[in-house]
Each structure stands twice: as structure tokens, then as C-alpha cells.
CSV table of C-alpha atoms in Angstrom, one decimal:
chain,number,residue,atom,x,y,z
A,1,UNK,CA,-17.9,-41.2,16.3
A,2,UNK,CA,-20.1,-38.5,17.8
A,3,UNK,CA,-23.2,-40.7,17.4
A,4,UNK,CA,-21.5,-43.7,19.0
A,5,UNK,CA,-20.4,-41.6,22.0
A,6,UNK,CA,-24.0,-40.3,22.4
A,7,UNK,CA,-25.3,-43.9,22.5
A,8,UNK,CA,-22.8,-45.0,25.1
A,9,UNK,CA,-23.7,-42.2,27.4
A,10,UNK,CA,-27.4,-42.8,27.0
A,11,UNK,CA,-26.9,-46.5,27.7
A,12,UNK,CA,-25.1,-45.8,30.9
A,13,UNK,CA,-27.9,-43.5,32.0
A,14,UNK,CA,-30.5,-46.2,31.5
A,15,UNK,CA,-28.4,-48.8,33.4
A,16,UNK,CA,-28.1,-46.5,36.3
A,17,UNK,CA,-31.9,-46.3,36.5
A,18,UNK,CA,-32.3,-50.1,36.5
A,19,UNK,CA,-32.9,-50.3,32.7
A,20,UNK,CA,-36.5,-49.1,33.0
A,21,UNK,CA,-37.9,-52.7,32.9
A,22,UNK,CA,-38.5,-53.3,36.7
A,23,UNK,CA,-41.6,-51.1,37.0
A,24,UNK,CA,-39.6,-48.2,38.5
A,25,UNK,CA,-39.8,-44.6,37.4
A,26,UNK,CA,-38.8,-44.1,33.8
A,27,UNK,CA,-35.7,-42.0,33.0
A,28,UNK,CA,-36.4,-38.6,31.7
A,29,UNK,CA,-35.8,-38.3,28.0
A,30,UNK,CA,-32.4,-37.0,27.0
A,31,UNK,CA,-32.3,-34.0,24.7
A,32,UNK,CA,-29.3,-34.4,22.3
A,33,UNK,CA,-26.9,-31.4,22.3
A,34,UNK,CA,-27.3,-28.7,19.6
A,35,UNK,CA,-24.4,-28.8,17.2
A,36,UNK,CA,-23.6,-25.3,15.8
A,37,UNK,CA,-21.8,-25.4,12.5
A,38,UNK,CA,-19.8,-22.2,12.0
A,39,UNK,CA,-20.7,-20.3,8.8
A,40,UNK,CA,-17.6,-20.2,6.5
A,41,UNK,CA,-16.6,-16.7,5.6
A,42,UNK,CA,-17.2,-16.4,1.8
A,43,UNK,CA,-14.2,-14.2,1.2
A,44,UNK,CA,-11.9,-16.6,3.0
A,45,UNK,CA,-13.3,-19.6,1.1
A,46,UNK,CA,-13.0,-17.9,-2.3
A,47,UNK,CA,-9.4,-16.7,-1.6
A,48,UNK,CA,-8.3,-20.1,-0.4
A,49,UNK,CA,-9.8,-21.6,-3.5
A,50,UNK,CA,-7.9,-19.2,-5.7
A,51,UNK,CA,-4.7,-20.0,-3.9
A,52,UNK,CA,-5.2,-23.7,-4.3
A,53,UNK,CA,-6.1,-23.5,-7.9
A,54,UNK,CA,-2.9,-21.5,-8.6
A,55,UNK,CA,-0.7,-23.8,-6.5
A,56,UNK,CA,0.3,-21.0,-4.1
A,57,UNK,CA,1.9,-21.9,-0.8
A,58,UNK,CA,1.9,-19.8,2.4
A,59,UNK,CA,5.3,-18.3,2.9
A,60,UNK,CA,6.8,-20.2,5.9
A,61,UNK,CA,8.4,-18.5,8.9
A,62,UNK,CA,11.1,-19.9,11.0
A,63,UNK,CA,8.5,-21.3,13.4
A,64,UNK,CA,4.7,-21.4,14.0
A,65,UNK,CA,4.8,-18.0,15.8
A,66,UNK,CA,5.9,-16.1,12.6
A,67,UNK,CA,3.9,-14.9,9.6
A,68,UNK,CA,5.7,-13.7,6.5
A,69,UNK,CA,4.8,-11.3,3.6
A,70,UNK,CA,6.6,-10.4,0.4
A,71,UNK,CA,5.9,-6.8,-0.6
A,72,UNK,CA,6.4,-4.5,-3.5
A,73,UNK,CA,7.4,-1.0,-2.3
A,74,UNK,CA,6.2,1.7,-4.6
A,75,UNK,CA,9.7,3.3,-4.7
A,76,UNK,CA,10.8,0.2,-6.7
A,77,UNK,CA,12.0,-2.3,-4.1
A,78,UNK,CA,11.0,-5.8,-2.8
A,79,UNK,CA,11.1,-6.5,0.9
A,80,UNK,CA,10.2,-9.4,3.1
A,81,UNK,CA,8.3,-8.6,6.3
A,82,UNK,CA,8.2,-11.1,9.2
A,83,UNK,CA,6.0,-10.8,12.3
A,84,UNK,CA,6.7,-12.8,15.4
A,85,UNK,CA,3.4,-12.8,17.2
A,86,UNK,CA,4.8,-14.1,20.6
A,87,UNK,CA,7.8,-11.7,20.8
A,88,UNK,CA,5.8,-8.9,19.2
A,89,UNK,CA,8.7,-8.1,16.9
A,90,UNK,CA,9.0,-7.5,13.2
A,91,UNK,CA,11.9,-7.7,10.7
A,92,UNK,CA,12.2,-6.2,7.2
A,93,UNK,CA,14.6,-8.1,5.0
A,94,UNK,CA,15.6,-6.2,1.8
A,95,UNK,CA,15.4,-8.7,-1.1
A,96,UNK,CA,15.9,-6.2,-3.9
A,97,UNK,CA,16.7,-2.5,-3.6
A,98,UNK,CA,17.5,0.3,-6.1
A,99,UNK,CA,18.5,2.7,-3.3
A,100,UNK,CA,21.1,0.8,-1.2
A,101,UNK,CA,18.6,0.2,1.6
A,102,UNK,CA,19.4,-2.1,4.6
A,103,UNK,CA,17.3,-4.5,6.8
A,104,UNK,CA,15.4,-3.2,9.7
A,105,UNK,CA,13.7,-4.7,12.8
A,106,UNK,CA,11.8,-3.6,15.9
A,107,UNK,CA,8.8,-4.2,18.1
A,108,UNK,CA,5.2,-3.6,17.2
A,109,UNK,CA,1.8,-3.2,18.6
A,110,UNK,CA,-1.3,-4.7,16.9
A,111,UNK,CA,-5.0,-4.0,16.8
A,112,UNK,CA,-7.7,-6.0,15.1
A,113,UNK,CA,-11.0,-4.9,13.7
A,114,UNK,CA,-13.0,-7.6,12.1
A,115,UNK,CA,-10.7,-9.3,9.6
A,116,UNK,CA,-8.1,-6.5,9.5
A,117,UNK,CA,-5.1,-6.4,11.8
A,118,UNK,CA,-2.9,-3.2,11.8
A,119,UNK,CA,0.7,-3.5,12.9
A,120,UNK,CA,2.2,-0.2,14.2
A,121,UNK,CA,5.7,0.8,15.0
A,122,UNK,CA,7.9,3.8,14.6
A,123,UNK,CA,7.7,4.9,10.9
A,124,UNK,CA,5.7,1.7,10.3
A,125,UNK,CA,2.0,1.0,9.8
A,126,UNK,CA,0.7,-1.9,7.7
A,127,UNK,CA,-2.6,-3.7,7.7
A,128,UNK,CA,-3.2,-7.4,6.9
A,129,UNK,CA,-6.5,-9.0,5.8
A,130,UNK,CA,-6.6,-12.4,7.5
A,131,UNK,CA,-9.1,-13.6,4.8
A,132,UNK,CA,-6.8,-13.1,1.8
A,133,UNK,CA,-3.3,-12.7,3.4
A,134,UNK,CA,-2.8,-9.4,1.6
A,135,UNK,CA,-0.8,-6.6,3.2
A,136,UNK,CA,-0.7,-2.9,2.6
A,137,UNK,CA,0.5,0.2,4.3
A,138,UNK,CA,3.3,2.7,4.8
A,139,UNK,CA,6.9,2.2,5.9
A,140,UNK,CA,10.0,4.4,6.2
A,141,UNK,CA,13.2,2.4,5.5
A,142,UNK,CA,16.4,4.3,5.8
A,143,UNK,CA,15.8,7.7,4.2
A,144,UNK,CA,13.0,6.4,1.9
A,145,UNK,CA,9.3,6.4,2.6
A,146,UNK,CA,7.1,4.0,0.6
A,147,UNK,CA,3.6,2.6,0.3
A,148,UNK,CA,3.9,-1.2,0.2
A,149,UNK,CA,1.5,-3.9,-1.0
A,150,UNK,CA,2.1,-7.6,-1.0
A,151,UNK,CA,1.1,-11.1,-0.2
A,152,UNK,CA,1.6,-14.0,2.3
A,153,UNK,CA,1.8,-16.5,-0.6
A,154,UNK,CA,4.7,-17.8,-2.8
A,155,UNK,CA,4.4,-19.1,-6.3
A,156,UNK,CA,5.0,-22.8,-6.9
A,157,UNK,CA,4.2,-23.5,-10.5
A,158,UNK,CA,4.4,-20.6,-13.0
A,159,UNK,CA,2.1,-22.4,-15.4
A,160,UNK,CA,-0.8,-22.1,-13.1
A,161,UNK,CA,-0.7,-18.3,-13.4
A,162,UNK,CA,-1.8,-18.5,-17.0
A,163,UNK,CA,-4.7,-16.2,-17.9
A,164,UNK,CA,-5.8,-12.8,-18.9
A,165,UNK,CA,-5.3,-9.7,-16.6
A,166,UNK,CA,-5.8,-6.0,-16.8
A,167,UNK,CA,-3.2,-3.7,-15.3
A,168,UNK,CA,-2.4,-0.2,-14.1
A,169,UNK,CA,1.1,1.1,-13.6
A,170,UNK,CA,3.3,4.1,-12.6
A,171,UNK,CA,7.0,4.6,-13.4
A,172,UNK,CA,9.6,7.3,-13.1
A,173,UNK,CA,13.3,8.0,-13.0
A,174,UNK,CA,14.8,6.6,-9.8
A,175,UNK,CA,17.2,9.6,-9.4
A,176,UNK,CA,14.7,12.5,-9.5
A,177,UNK,CA,11.2,11.1,-10.1
A,178,UNK,CA,11.1,12.7,-13.5
A,179,UNK,CA,9.9,11.4,-16.9
A,180,UNK,CA,6.6,10.0,-15.4
A,181,UNK,CA,5.0,7.1,-17.3
A,182,UNK,CA,1.7,5.5,-16.5
A,183,UNK,CA,1.1,2.3,-18.5
A,184,UNK,CA,-2.3,0.7,-18.5
A,185,UNK,CA,-3.8,-2.1,-20.6
A,186,UNK,CA,-3.9,-5.9,-20.8
A,187,UNK,CA,-1.6,-8.7,-19.7
A,188,UNK,CA,-1.6,-12.3,-20.9
A,189,UNK,CA,0.4,-15.1,-19.3
A,190,UNK,CA,0.9,-18.5,-21.1
A,191,UNK,CA,1.4,-21.8,-19.3
A,192,UNK,CA,5.1,-21.8,-20.3
A,193,UNK,CA,5.7,-18.5,-18.4
A,194,UNK,CA,5.7,-16.4,-21.6
A,195,UNK,CA,3.8,-13.1,-21.0
A,196,UNK,CA,2.6,-10.3,-23.3
A,197,UNK,CA,2.1,-6.8,-21.8
A,198,UNK,CA,-0.2,-4.7,-24.0
A,199,UNK,CA,0.2,-1.1,-23.0
A,200,UNK,CA,-2.6,1.2,-24.2
A,201,UNK,CA,-4.6,-1.6,-25.7
A,202,UNK,CA,-6.3,-5.0,-25.4
A,203,UNK,CA,-5.8,-8.3,-27.1
A,204,UNK,CA,-8.2,-8.9,-30.0
A,205,UNK,CA,-9.7,-12.2,-31.0
A,206,UNK,CA,-6.5,-13.2,-32.8
A,207,UNK,CA,-4.4,-12.4,-29.7
A,208,UNK,CA,-2.9,-9.3,-31.2
A,209,UNK,CA,-2.3,-6.3,-29.0
A,210,UNK,CA,-4.6,-3.6,-30.4
A,211,UNK,CA,-5.1,0.0,-29.4
A,212,UNK,CA,-8.3,0.8,-27.5
A,213,UNK,CA,-8.9,3.8,-29.7
A,214,UNK,CA,-7.8,4.9,-33.2
A,215,UNK,CA,-6.3,8.0,-31.5
A,216,UNK,CA,-4.0,5.9,-29.3
A,217,UNK,CA,-1.1,3.6,-29.9
A,218,UNK,CA,-0.6,0.2,-28.4
A,219,UNK,CA,2.8,-1.0,-27.3
A,220,UNK,CA,3.5,-4.7,-26.8
A,221,UNK,CA,6.3,-6.0,-24.5
A,222,UNK,CA,7.3,-9.7,-24.4
A,223,UNK,CA,8.2,-11.0,-21.0
A,224,UNK,CA,9.3,-14.3,-19.4
A,225,UNK,CA,8.3,-15.3,-15.9
A,226,UNK,CA,10.9,-17.5,-14.1
A,227,UNK,CA,11.6,-18.5,-10.6
A,228,UNK,CA,14.9,-17.2,-9.2
A,229,UNK,CA,16.7,-20.3,-7.9
A,230,UNK,CA,18.6,-18.2,-5.2
A,231,UNK,CA,15.7,-16.6,-3.4
A,232,UNK,CA,12.6,-18.4,-4.8
A,233,UNK,CA,11.1,-15.1,-6.1
A,234,UNK,CA,9.2,-14.9,-9.3
A,235,UNK,CA,11.1,-12.6,-11.8
A,236,UNK,CA,9.8,-11.1,-15.0
A,237,UNK,CA,12.6,-10.8,-17.6
A,238,UNK,CA,12.6,-8.8,-20.8
A,239,UNK,CA,15.3,-9.9,-23.1
A,240,UNK,CA,18.5,-10.1,-21.2
A,241,UNK,CA,17.6,-8.0,-18.2
A,242,UNK,CA,15.1,-8.0,-15.3
A,243,UNK,CA,11.8,-6.3,-15.8
A,244,UNK,CA,10.7,-6.7,-12.2
A,245,UNK,CA,9.8,-9.0,-9.3
A,246,UNK,CA,6.3,-10.4,-9.3
A,247,UNK,CA,4.3,-11.0,-6.1
A,248,UNK,CA,1.1,-13.0,-6.4
A,249,UNK,CA,-2.0,-12.1,-4.3
A,250,UNK,CA,-4.9,-14.6,-3.9
A,251,UNK,CA,-7.8,-12.3,-3.8
A,252,UNK,CA,-11.4,-13.6,-3.6
A,253,UNK,CA,-11.9,-12.0,-7.0
A,254,UNK,CA,-9.0,-14.0,-8.5
A,255,UNK,CA,-5.3,-13.7,-8.8
A,256,UNK,CA,-3.7,-10.2,-8.6
A,257,UNK,CA,0.0,-9.5,-9.4
A,258,UNK,CA,2.1,-6.8,-7.7
A,259,UNK,CA,5.1,-6.1,-9.9
A,260,UNK,CA,8.1,-4.3,-8.4
A,261,UNK,CA,9.2,-2.7,-11.7
A,262,UNK,CA,12.8,-1.7,-12.2
A,263,UNK,CA,15.2,-1.6,-15.2
A,264,UNK,CA,17.4,0.7,-17.2
A,265,UNK,CA,16.2,2.3,-20.4
A,266,UNK,CA,18.1,2.7,-23.6
A,267,UNK,CA,19.8,5.8,-22.2
A,268,UNK,CA,20.9,3.7,-19.2
A,269,UNK,CA,18.6,5.6,-16.8
A,270,UNK,CA,17.3,3.6,-13.9
A,271,UNK,CA,13.5,3.5,-14.0
A,272,UNK,CA,11.4,2.3,-11.0
A,273,UNK,CA,7.8,1.9,-10.1
A,274,UNK,CA,4.9,-0.5,-9.7
A,275,UNK,CA,2.5,-2.4,-12.0
A,276,UNK,CA,-0.6,-4.1,-10.5
A,277,UNK,CA,-2.6,-6.6,-12.6
A,278,UNK,CA,-5.8,-8.3,-11.8
A,279,UNK,CA,-7.6,-11.2,-13.5
A,280,UNK,CA,-10.3,-9.7,-15.6
A,281,UNK,CA,-13.9,-9.9,-14.6
A,282,UNK,CA,-16.8,-7.5,-14.6
A,283,UNK,CA,-17.3,-5.3,-11.6
A,284,UNK,CA,-20.6,-4.0,-10.2
A,285,UNK,CA,-22.1,-2.9,-6.9
A,286,UNK,CA,-19.6,-5.0,-4.9
A,287,UNK,CA,-17.1,-2.2,-5.1
A,288,UNK,CA,-19.4,0.1,-3.1
A,289,UNK,CA,-18.0,1.1,0.2
A,290,UNK,CA,-15.4,3.3,2.0
A,291,UNK,CA,-11.7,3.0,1.1
A,292,UNK,CA,-8.7,4.5,2.9
A,293,UNK,CA,-6.0,5.3,0.4
A,294,UNK,CA,-2.2,5.7,0.5
A,295,UNK,CA,0.7,6.5,-1.8
A,296,UNK,CA,4.4,7.6,-1.5
A,297,UNK,CA,4.5,6.4,2.1
A,298,UNK,CA,1.6,8.5,3.4
A,299,UNK,CA,-2.2,8.5,3.5
A,300,UNK,CA,-3.7,10.5,0.7
A,301,UNK,CA,-7.4,10.4,1.6
A,302,UNK,CA,-10.6,8.5,1.3
A,303,UNK,CA,-12.8,7.2,-1.5
A,304,UNK,CA,-16.5,6.5,-0.8
A,305,UNK,CA,-18.3,4.7,-3.6
A,306,UNK,CA,-22.1,4.4,-3.8
A,307,UNK,CA,-23.4,3.4,-7.2
A,308,UNK,CA,-22.5,5.9,-9.9
A,309,UNK,CA,-21.1,8.5,-7.4
A,310,UNK,CA,-17.8,8.6,-5.6
A,311,UNK,CA,-17.1,11.0,-2.8
A,312,UNK,CA,-13.4,11.9,-2.6
A,313,UNK,CA,-11.7,13.3,0.5
A,314,UNK,CA,-8.2,14.8,0.0
A,315,UNK,CA,-6.2,14.7,3.2
A,316,UNK,CA,-3.7,17.3,2.0
A,317,UNK,CA,-6.2,20.0,1.1
A,318,UNK,CA,-9.2,18.9,3.1
A,319,UNK,CA,-11.3,19.2,-0.1
A,320,UNK,CA,-14.3,16.9,-0.4
A,321,UNK,CA,-16.0,16.6,-3.8
A,322,UNK,CA,-18.1,14.2,-5.8
A,323,UNK,CA,-17.1,12.3,-9.0
A,324,UNK,CA,-19.0,10.3,-11.5
A,325,UNK,CA,-18.3,6.5,-11.6
A,326,UNK,CA,-18.4,4.6,-14.8
A,327,UNK,CA,-18.0,0.8,-14.6
A,328,UNK,CA,-16.1,-1.6,-16.9
A,329,UNK,CA,-14.6,1.1,-19.1
A,330,UNK,CA,-11.1,2.0,-20.1
A,331,UNK,CA,-10.7,5.7,-20.9
A,332,UNK,CA,-13.3,8.4,-21.2
A,333,UNK,CA,-15.7,9.8,-23.8
A,334,UNK,CA,-15.1,8.9,-27.4
A,335,UNK,CA,-11.9,7.0,-26.4
A,336,UNK,CA,-13.7,4.8,-23.9
A,337,UNK,CA,-13.9,1.1,-24.6
A,338,UNK,CA,-15.5,-1.8,-22.8
A,339,UNK,CA,-13.0,-3.4,-20.5
A,340,UNK,CA,-14.1,-5.5,-17.6
A,341,UNK,CA,-12.5,-4.8,-14.2
A,342,UNK,CA,-12.0,-1.0,-14.3
A,343,UNK,CA,-14.0,1.9,-13.0
A,344,UNK,CA,-13.4,5.4,-14.2
A,345,UNK,CA,-13.8,8.2,-11.6
A,346,UNK,CA,-14.3,11.7,-13.1
A,347,UNK,CA,-15.1,15.1,-11.7
A,348,UNK,CA,-17.3,16.9,-14.3
A,349,UNK,CA,-15.7,20.2,-13.3
A,350,UNK,CA,-12.1,19.0,-14.2
A,351,UNK,CA,-10.5,19.2,-17.5
A,352,UNK,CA,-11.3,16.3,-19.9
A,353,UNK,CA,-7.8,14.8,-19.5
A,354,UNK,CA,-8.1,14.7,-15.6
A,355,UNK,CA,-9.6,11.5,-14.3
A,356,UNK,CA,-8.7,8.3,-12.3
A,357,UNK,CA,-9.1,4.6,-12.8
A,358,UNK,CA,-10.1,2.4,-9.9
A,359,UNK,CA,-9.3,-1.4,-10.1
A,360,UNK,CA,-10.5,-3.8,-7.3
A,361,UNK,CA,-8.2,-6.6,-6.5
A,362,UNK,CA,-10.2,-8.3,-3.8
A,363,UNK,CA,-13.0,-7.5,-1.3
A,364,UNK,CA,-10.6,-5.5,0.8
A,365,UNK,CA,-8.1,-3.9,-1.6
A,366,UNK,CA,-8.1,-1.8,-4.8
A,367,UNK,CA,-5.6,0.2,-6.7
A,368,UNK,CA,-6.1,3.7,-8.2
A,369,UNK,CA,-4.3,5.4,-11.0
A,370,UNK,CA,-4.8,9.2,-11.3
A,371,UNK,CA,-3.6,11.4,-14.1
A,372,UNK,CA,-2.2,13.9,-11.7
A,373,UNK,CA,0.1,11.5,-9.8
A,374,UNK,CA,3.4,9.6,-10.5
A,375,UNK,CA,2.6,6.8,-8.0
A,376,UNK,CA,-0.2,4.3,-7.9
A,377,UNK,CA,-2.5,4.7,-4.9
A,378,UNK,CA,-3.3,1.6,-2.8
A,379,UNK,CA,-6.8,1.6,-1.2
A,380,UNK,CA,-7.9,-0.6,1.7
A,381,UNK,CA,-11.7,-1.1,2.1
A,382,UNK,CA,-12.9,-0.5,5.6
């Protein structure tokens, strides 16, 4: 159609000059317009391809002015956050809470730098990456402060989540934060929604959950992923009770799962926390860069990665120190095994048991587990 239109305009110009056949002055040659084709952002293209392959759909708002995100709060809740970009208002709807929290709404201001937009309000600051529709930040709801992480996508077909993932987690008692537990290992999801969580291990060639080291034990948990007919959320169930709510993020590196983990143990103690899983693939220099990190509803500091060195800035103490970076390993020293998708950060001056694990989820987000914390740390790449 563009070529046809160009020919029509050119024909009209020739006619206005007498067609150029009566001996008059010839019309000046017409230079066709330069058509500039915008370069597609590779992260956006990759993320959209991941979403399409997994059958994910953008969570719809009430109208075209709204964008919606489902998030896992690290206290053990699931909230839905809606932004109205014309009215400049936000609304938090509590979909699942272990603390009796209520909905909240208000007005926001927004600032955009590159692909990242930060929404700010009273006791509220979250950032959205337009390329991947991933959200992270800190929110106070009621008396609880929390770091949240989530997605603008909803799951359509559970079967399309099938695959192998690696995960990090953090759990504790809801009442007092005690009895800290930090699971880490492998996750497999089958096409029928059956899932196996292998804590402290990996799946061998026969599909058996095996410990990563003879000194460790591997624990296998059988889960079932089902859509909740009432609210459309994806729920992981273990036996007869809920294990947690699963939010699916379409990162450019592949799918990532944010699991709002909650349940009661055998002593009827309510346990809460977060598990984050990413599709397994080897990591390399693409994780280099500067990350702003947050946990427990506040900023914790900054991680700058350059090759095999990470510079850690602690906001609380002001301490800045360097740590060694080892890629695609789970554990340290004699207990370390090859596991794609994890980087180990270790200060040589610390005790051997003190280290952290850094797991990228996309080009803009990573999660960190540290042996000295009871919460996962969410890190946004700047």
C-alpha cells in the first residue's frame, strides 16, 4: 500500500508539469522518503516470547487506563496492585493474608528512567520494568512492612509451565519470625500440574531427588498446581492443604515463579515466607552490573558484580567490601556441585558457613539468599 501511494503522488506531480513530453522543463527527480524501522528491544522480544510460549495473559484492568500486578509479599501474603494512569491512583486488594490485613488505596507519583518506572506514595515505592512486566519494591500495609515481587501476567494453562527450575526460599514462624528455614534446590513441574520440590538436592538422570553432597540430605515434597476457580490464582497444594500461591513472571531468561508460601506444620504452627524458582540455564557475564536490593520492606544495600568480584554495600552499617563470585555452583568448597543458574558470593574473611547465593530471574531482577537473613532479598538491576 505504501508503494501504491508513492506511485500515485509521483504521477500527479508529472501531470502537473505537463507530463514531461511537450519539450518543457523536466520535473526534478523525487527522492523517496527514508523509512526508519525501529529496533526491537531484545529483552522485550524475549520476554514476550516466553509469555506466549507459556500461554500467559496480561492481567486485565477495569479499563485501558489501568495496569494490574499480582505480587507475593515476603511476609507471606498475596496482593493485587492496580494503577490508574489517568487518575494517578493505586489500589491494593488483599487476595490472601495471614495477618488480617485490609485493602488500601491512594494517589501516586511516577518517574521513568529507561525501561523502569517507579511509583511512589506514602509508605509505598515499587518499580515496574516495562519490558518484562515484573514489579518489585517495598510497601507498608496496615502494621506490616514487606518487600513485594510479582508479575503483570496470569496463568492460562498449567501444562505449559512444565520444566526444570532451580529455587531459593526463606520461611519462618508467622507469630515471631522464629525457626528460620532456607530451602534451596530443584523443582520439576509436569504437564499435568504435578510438581516435585527437591530441597537440598537435584534430580538425577532417573528423576530421583538426590543430595548435592554426601554430607547433606535431600528432602522431596510432592505438590499439585491447580487454578483456583474463585479468584483465578494458581495454587500449589500439598496433600490436603495449601502450600502457597504461585505467581508467574515472564523474564527474558525464561519463566520465574514467585511462590507466596504459607501453611501450618505438624505442630499447627503457621509458617510463612517466599520461594522463588527460575528455569535453569547457565549464567555468565550477563549478570554483571549494579543491583539495588531490598528485604523486609526496606532497602538493604547494593551489589555491584564485575566478573569474579562483587562489591557489596550495606545500607545499615555503611560497610563496603568485596566478595568472590563463583558461577553455576550450589554450595561451597567440597560441598559445591555444578548447578546452572546460581552464583555464590563469598567474603574470604568470613566464616566458611557464611555466604550468599545470587539467582538472576531476568535482565532486570535477581534474588539473593544469604545465610545471615531469614528473608530473601530482591535485587533490581539499574
